[in-house]
Coordinates of C-alpha atoms in Angstrom, one line a residue:
Chain L
M18 CA -33.0 26.4 16.4
P19 CA -35.9 23.9 16.3
K20 CA -34.7 20.3 16.1
I21 CA -36.5 19.6 12.8
W22 CA -34.5 22.5 11.3
S23 CA -31.2 21.4 12.6
Q24 CA -31.9 17.9 11.2
T25 CA -32.7 19.3 7.9
I26 CA -29.4 21.2 7.8
E27 CA -27.5 18.1 8.9
A28 CA -29.2 16.1 6.1
H29 CA -28.3 18.8 3.6
R30 CA -24.7 18.7 4.8
D31 CA -24.6 15.0 4.4
A32 CA -25.9 15.3 0.9
V33 CA -23.3 17.8 0.0
R34 CA -20.5 15.6 1.5
E35 CA -21.9 12.5 -0.4
A36 CA -22.1 14.3 -3.7
T37 CA -18.6 15.7 -3.3
I38 CA -17.1 12.3 -2.4
A39 CA -18.9 10.6 -5.3
A40 CA -17.8 13.2 -7.8
T41 CA -14.2 13.1 -6.6
A42 CA -14.1 9.3 -6.8
A43 CA -15.3 9.4 -10.4
L44 CA -12.9 12.1 -11.4
V45 CA -9.9 10.3 -9.8
A46 CA -10.9 7.1 -11.6
E47 CA -11.0 8.9 -14.9
H48 CA -8.1 11.3 -14.6
G49 CA -5.8 9.9 -11.9
L50 CA -5.0 11.5 -8.6
S51 CA -2.8 14.3 -9.9
G52 CA -5.4 15.3 -12.5
V53 CA -8.2 16.3 -10.1
T54 CA -8.7 19.8 -8.8
M55 CA -11.1 21.4 -6.4
S56 CA -12.4 23.6 -9.2
Q57 CA -13.4 20.5 -11.3
I58 CA -15.1 19.0 -8.3
A59 CA -17.1 22.1 -7.7
K60 CA -18.1 22.2 -11.4
D61 CA -19.0 18.5 -11.5
T62 CA -21.2 18.7 -8.3
G63 CA -22.6 22.1 -9.0
I64 CA -21.5 23.2 -5.5
G65 CA -20.0 26.6 -5.3
R66 CA -16.2 26.6 -4.9
A67 CA -16.4 28.7 -1.7
T68 CA -19.0 26.3 -0.3
L69 CA -16.9 23.3 -1.2
Y70 CA -13.9 24.7 0.7
K71 CA -16.2 24.9 3.8
Y72 CA -16.6 21.1 3.7
F73 CA -13.1 20.0 2.6
P74 CA -9.8 21.9 2.5
D75 CA -8.4 20.0 -0.4
V76 CA -8.7 17.0 -2.7
E77 CA -6.8 14.7 -0.4
S78 CA -9.2 15.3 2.5
I79 CA -12.1 14.2 0.2
L80 CA -10.3 11.1 -0.7
V81 CA -9.6 10.4 3.0
A82 CA -13.4 10.6 3.7
W83 CA -14.1 8.3 0.7
H84 CA -11.5 5.8 1.9
D85 CA -12.8 5.9 5.5
R86 CA -16.3 5.1 4.2
R87 CA -15.0 2.1 2.3
I88 CA -13.1 0.7 5.3
D89 CA -16.1 1.4 7.6
A90 CA -18.4 -0.7 5.3
Q91 CA -15.8 -3.5 5.3
L92 CA -15.5 -3.3 9.1
A93 CA -19.3 -3.6 9.5
E94 CA -19.3 -6.7 7.4
L95 CA -16.4 -8.2 9.5
V96 CA -18.4 -7.5 12.7
R97 CA -21.3 -9.5 11.3
V98 CA -18.9 -12.4 10.5
R99 CA -17.5 -12.2 14.0
D100 CA -20.9 -12.1 15.7
R101 CA -22.3 -15.2 13.9
T102 CA -19.2 -17.3 14.7
E103 CA -18.7 -19.2 18.0
G104 CA -15.4 -19.4 19.8
A105 CA -12.4 -17.1 19.8
G106 CA -10.2 -19.2 17.5
P107 CA -12.9 -19.8 14.8
R108 CA -13.9 -16.2 15.0
L109 CA -10.4 -15.0 14.2
D110 CA -10.2 -17.6 11.4
A111 CA -13.6 -16.5 10.0
V112 CA -12.9 -12.8 10.1
L113 CA -9.4 -13.1 8.5
T114 CA -10.9 -15.3 5.8
A115 CA -13.7 -12.7 5.1
Y116 CA -11.1 -10.0 5.1
A117 CA -8.9 -11.9 2.6
K118 CA -11.8 -12.6 0.4
A119 CA -12.8 -9.0 0.3
N120 CA -9.2 -8.1 -0.6
R121 CA -9.4 -10.5 -3.6
A122 CA -11.3 -8.0 -5.6
G123 CA -9.1 -5.5 -3.9
H124 CA -8.7 -1.9 -4.9
P125 CA -9.7 -1.8 -8.6
P126 CA -6.8 -0.7 -10.8
A127 CA -8.4 2.6 -11.5
D128 CA -8.4 3.4 -7.8
P129 CA -4.9 4.7 -6.9
A130 CA -6.4 6.9 -4.2
A131 CA -7.3 4.2 -1.9
A132 CA -3.8 2.8 -2.3
M133 CA -2.2 6.2 -1.5
L134 CA -4.3 6.8 1.5
H135 CA -4.1 3.3 2.8
R136 CA -0.3 3.5 3.2
G137 CA 0.1 7.3 3.0
A138 CA 0.9 10.0 5.4
H139 CA -2.1 9.5 7.6
V140 CA -3.3 6.2 8.9
T141 CA -7.0 7.1 8.9
T142 CA -9.2 6.6 11.9
A143 CA -11.2 3.9 10.0
H144 CA -8.0 2.0 9.4
H145 CA -7.2 2.3 13.0
R146 CA -10.6 0.9 13.9
L147 CA -10.0 -2.1 11.6
H148 CA -6.6 -2.7 13.2
E149 CA -8.1 -2.5 16.7
F150 CA -10.9 -4.9 15.8
V151 CA -8.3 -7.5 14.6
R152 CA -6.1 -6.9 17.6
E153 CA -9.0 -7.6 20.0
L154 CA -9.8 -10.9 18.1
I155 CA -6.1 -11.9 18.6
V156 CA -6.2 -11.0 22.3
D157 CA -9.4 -13.1 22.7
A158 CA -7.9 -16.0 20.8
A159 CA -4.8 -15.9 23.0
A160 CA -7.0 -15.7 26.2
A161 CA -9.0 -18.7 25.0
G162 CA -5.8 -20.7 24.4
D163 CA -6.3 -20.8 20.6
L164 CA -3.0 -18.8 20.3
P165 CA 0.1 -18.7 22.4
G166 CA -0.6 -16.8 25.6
D167 CA 2.0 -14.1 25.3
V168 CA 1.3 -12.9 21.7
H169 CA 2.1 -9.3 20.7
A170 CA -1.4 -8.7 19.6
D171 CA -0.8 -5.2 18.2
E172 CA 2.1 -6.3 16.0
L173 CA 0.3 -9.4 14.9
A174 CA -2.8 -7.4 13.9
G175 CA -0.5 -5.4 11.5
F176 CA 1.0 -8.7 10.3
C177 CA -2.5 -10.1 9.4
L178 CA -3.8 -7.0 7.7
H179 CA -0.7 -6.6 5.6
A180 CA -0.2 -10.3 4.8
L181 CA -3.9 -10.7 3.7
E182 CA -3.5 -7.9 1.2
A183 CA -1.6 -10.4 -0.8
A184 CA -5.0 -11.9 -1.6
R185 CA -5.5 -9.3 -4.3
G186 CA -6.2 -11.0 -7.7
R187 CA -5.7 -14.5 -6.3
S188 CA -7.9 -17.6 -6.8
A189 CA -10.2 -18.8 -4.0
A190 CA -7.9 -21.7 -3.3
A191 CA -4.9 -19.3 -3.1
V192 CA -6.8 -17.1 -0.6
R193 CA -7.4 -20.2 1.6
R194 CA -3.7 -21.0 1.5
L195 CA -2.9 -17.4 2.3
V196 CA -5.2 -17.4 5.4
R197 CA -3.7 -20.7 6.5
A198 CA -0.2 -19.3 6.2
T199 CA -1.2 -16.2 8.1
L200 CA -2.8 -18.2 10.9
A201 CA 0.3 -20.3 11.1
G202 CA 2.4 -17.1 11.5
L203 CA 0.1 -16.0 14.3
A204 CA 0.3 -19.4 16.1
A205 CA 4.1 -19.6 15.8
T206 CA 4.9 -16.4 17.6
P207 CA 5.9 -17.2 21.2
Chain X
M18 CA 26.9 8.9 -35.2
P19 CA 30.4 8.4 -33.6
K20 CA 30.2 6.4 -30.4
I21 CA 31.6 9.2 -28.2
W22 CA 28.8 11.5 -29.4
S23 CA 26.0 9.0 -28.8
Q24 CA 27.5 8.4 -25.3
T25 CA 27.4 12.2 -24.7
I26 CA 23.8 12.3 -25.7
E27 CA 22.9 9.4 -23.5
A28 CA 24.7 11.0 -20.6
H29 CA 22.7 14.2 -21.2
R30 CA 19.4 12.3 -21.3
D31 CA 20.3 10.6 -18.0
A32 CA 21.0 13.9 -16.5
V33 CA 17.7 15.3 -17.6
R34 CA 15.9 12.3 -16.3
E35 CA 17.7 12.5 -12.9
A36 CA 17.0 16.2 -12.5
T37 CA 13.4 15.7 -13.4
I38 CA 12.9 12.8 -10.9
A39 CA 14.7 14.7 -8.1
A40 CA 12.7 17.9 -8.7
T41 CA 9.4 16.0 -8.8
A42 CA 10.2 14.1 -5.6
A43 CA 11.0 17.3 -3.8
L44 CA 7.8 19.0 -5.1
V45 CA 5.6 16.0 -4.1
A46 CA 7.2 16.0 -0.6
E47 CA 6.3 19.7 -0.2
H48 CA 2.9 20.0 -1.9
G49 CA 1.5 16.4 -2.0
L50 CA 0.7 14.4 -5.0
S51 CA -2.3 16.4 -6.2
G52 CA -0.4 19.7 -5.9
V53 CA 2.3 19.0 -8.5
T54 CA 2.1 19.9 -12.2
M55 CA 4.3 19.4 -15.2
S56 CA 4.7 23.2 -15.5
Q57 CA 6.1 23.4 -12.0
I58 CA 8.5 20.6 -12.7
A59 CA 9.7 22.4 -15.8
K60 CA 10.1 25.6 -13.9
D61 CA 12.0 24.0 -11.0
T62 CA 14.4 22.0 -13.3
G63 CA 14.9 24.8 -15.9
I64 CA 13.9 22.2 -18.5
G65 CA 11.6 23.5 -21.2
R66 CA 8.0 22.2 -21.0
A67 CA 8.1 20.7 -24.5
T68 CA 11.4 19.0 -23.7
L69 CA 10.0 17.6 -20.4
Y70 CA 7.1 16.0 -22.2
K71 CA 9.6 14.2 -24.5
Y72 CA 10.9 12.4 -21.5
F73 CA 7.8 11.9 -19.4
P74 CA 4.1 12.1 -20.5
D75 CA 2.8 13.1 -17.0
V76 CA 3.7 13.5 -13.3
E77 CA 2.7 9.9 -12.5
S78 CA 5.2 8.5 -15.0
I79 CA 8.0 10.5 -13.3
L80 CA 6.9 9.0 -9.9
V81 CA 6.9 5.5 -11.4
A82 CA 10.5 6.1 -12.5
W83 CA 11.4 7.5 -9.1
H84 CA 9.8 4.5 -7.3
D85 CA 11.5 2.0 -9.6
R86 CA 14.9 3.4 -8.7
R87 CA 14.2 3.1 -5.0
I88 CA 13.1 -0.6 -5.4
D89 CA 16.1 -1.3 -7.6
A90 CA 18.5 0.0 -5.0
Q91 CA 16.7 -2.1 -2.3
L92 CA 16.9 -5.1 -4.6
A93 CA 20.7 -4.6 -5.2
E94 CA 21.2 -4.6 -1.4
L95 CA 19.1 -7.8 -1.0
V96 CA 21.2 -9.5 -3.7
R97 CA 24.3 -8.7 -1.7
V98 CA 22.7 -10.2 1.4
R99 CA 21.8 -13.3 -0.5
D100 CA 25.2 -13.7 -2.0
R101 CA 27.1 -13.5 1.3
T102 CA 24.8 -16.1 3.0
E103 CA 25.3 -19.9 2.7
G104 CA 22.4 -22.3 2.3
A105 CA 18.9 -21.9 0.8
G106 CA 17.0 -21.6 4.1
P107 CA 19.4 -19.2 5.8
R108 CA 19.5 -17.1 2.6
L109 CA 15.7 -16.8 2.6
D110 CA 15.8 -15.9 6.3
A111 CA 18.6 -13.3 5.8
V112 CA 16.9 -11.7 2.8
L113 CA 13.5 -11.4 4.5
T114 CA 15.2 -10.0 7.6
A115 CA 17.0 -7.4 5.5
Y116 CA 13.9 -6.5 3.7
A117 CA 11.9 -6.1 6.9
K118 CA 14.6 -4.0 8.4
A119 CA 14.6 -1.7 5.3
N120 CA 10.8 -1.4 5.7
R121 CA 11.2 -0.3 9.3
A122 CA 12.1 3.2 8.2
G123 CA 9.6 2.7 5.5
H124 CA 8.2 5.3 3.3
P125 CA 8.6 8.6 5.1
P126 CA 5.3 10.2 6.0
A127 CA 6.0 12.9 3.4
D128 CA 6.1 10.3 0.6
P129 CA 2.6 9.4 -0.4
A130 CA 3.8 8.9 -4.0
A131 CA 5.7 5.7 -3.2
A132 CA 2.7 4.4 -1.4
M133 CA 0.4 5.2 -4.3
L134 CA 2.6 3.6 -6.9
H135 CA 3.5 0.6 -4.7
R136 CA -0.1 -0.5 -4.6
G137 CA -1.5 1.5 -7.4
A138 CA -2.7 0.8 -10.9
H139 CA 0.6 -0.6 -12.2
V140 CA 2.8 -3.0 -10.5
T141 CA 6.0 -1.6 -11.7
T142 CA 8.7 -3.7 -13.3
A143 CA 11.0 -3.1 -10.4
H144 CA 8.4 -4.4 -8.0
H145 CA 8.0 -7.4 -10.3
R146 CA 11.8 -8.1 -10.1
L147 CA 11.6 -7.9 -6.3
H148 CA 8.8 -10.4 -6.3
E149 CA 10.6 -12.7 -8.7
F150 CA 13.8 -12.5 -6.5
V151 CA 11.9 -13.6 -3.4
R152 CA 10.0 -16.3 -5.3
E153 CA 13.2 -17.9 -6.5
L154 CA 14.6 -17.9 -2.9
I155 CA 11.4 -19.8 -1.9
V156 CA 11.8 -22.3 -4.7
D157 CA 15.4 -22.9 -3.7
A158 CA 14.5 -23.3 -0.1
A159 CA 11.8 -25.8 -1.0
A160 CA 14.2 -27.7 -3.3
A161 CA 16.8 -27.8 -0.4
G162 CA 14.2 -29.2 2.0
D163 CA 14.1 -26.1 4.1
L164 CA 10.4 -25.6 3.2
P165 CA 7.7 -28.1 2.3
G166 CA 8.3 -29.5 -1.2
D167 CA 5.0 -28.4 -2.9
V168 CA 4.9 -24.7 -1.9
H169 CA 3.1 -22.2 -4.1
A170 CA 6.2 -20.0 -4.4
D171 CA 4.5 -17.2 -6.3
E172 CA 1.8 -16.8 -3.8
L173 CA 4.2 -17.1 -0.9
A174 CA 6.4 -14.4 -2.3
G175 CA 3.4 -12.0 -2.3
F176 CA 2.6 -13.2 1.3
C177 CA 6.2 -12.4 2.4
L178 CA 6.5 -9.0 0.7
H179 CA 3.1 -7.9 2.1
A180 CA 3.5 -9.3 5.6
L181 CA 6.9 -7.6 6.0
E182 CA 5.5 -4.2 5.2
A183 CA 4.0 -4.4 8.7
A184 CA 7.6 -3.7 9.9
R185 CA 7.1 0.0 9.3
G186 CA 7.7 2.0 12.5
R187 CA 8.3 -1.1 14.6
S188 CA 11.1 -1.8 17.0
A189 CA 14.0 -4.1 16.1
A190 CA 12.6 -6.8 18.4
A191 CA 9.2 -6.5 16.8
V192 CA 10.8 -6.8 13.3
R193 CA 12.5 -10.1 14.4
R194 CA 9.2 -11.4 15.6
L195 CA 7.5 -10.4 12.4
V196 CA 10.1 -12.2 10.3
R197 CA 9.7 -15.3 12.5
A198 CA 5.9 -15.2 12.0
T199 CA 6.4 -14.8 8.2
L200 CA 8.8 -17.8 8.1
A201 CA 6.4 -19.9 10.1
G202 CA 3.7 -19.0 7.6
L203 CA 5.9 -20.1 4.7
A204 CA 6.8 -23.4 6.4
A205 CA 3.2 -24.2 7.3
T206 CA 1.9 -24.2 3.8
P207 CA 1.5 -27.8 2.5

């Protein structure tokens, strides 16, 4: 197959995936998770049902894809924050602050899907990447002497990511206090 | 209506609610959230569809009731832990430890519903009670001098409850470290 043709096919597939994810997100926002079916999604996107099933086996797999995209976008922003900050300790601080601020707006109330997937059956690969990203920052901060040397970085990454979800709906000042409490928790672990 | 008769009716209603909640939990565990309908629940419980709708308007409201019962049971256990511990600081420590330990087993993988509801559109009344319970322990610990005097107890309750969700799937030693990090976060806030 000529390269230009395979690129065209890939672009088409991407477009189908995007349209499916967008339509599903809108349907879930309107009807809730349990009110959305593959038939409705097919109807709303104008994609044939049989074709739709070639892309996604069920509604939940579409929501996983949607959720992964959101986390990936968030992660890209956190990488930018890291790369413009000097020093392992300040980097950790800056990234956790950015993450907490992003969580302030949080999952909008009409978005039960993200909530379900975030803590649901599967920890998605995107969530795993986010966890790894924070874990590495903690390892670096410990190596630089900004955290105790023998931290359990993997556990503490989970601690940070969970604790900073408490930022949802809080004021800017409350988010600063939350980040400070989280950093104190990191520093305290022997 | 004689009291004995109204009691009989109430007992009957409770039984219908219990049967509905149990059947829904089982169906969700088997088919996932998006695979459960009111018709199926009616069929599985043997309750007429029209009757079912008198008790619950939709699947999600049944899951809210289910979730609230789980949190209420957890809260009752935490109250027992509090009441057998002396001193505000030790009480906070003991309750947070018990909460973290309960989270270790966490929501089983087949239980996306609890996850959805826990972080979803509605913070349930049971979750609110749990939050209030922890907030009061923090206020007491601050009053007793076991925490800084001017803590933001409401924010810190959210911090604790979120942070300790990181206990899921962790070892007992990791859970102890997590509780210690959380307590350090509480103590650090000015």
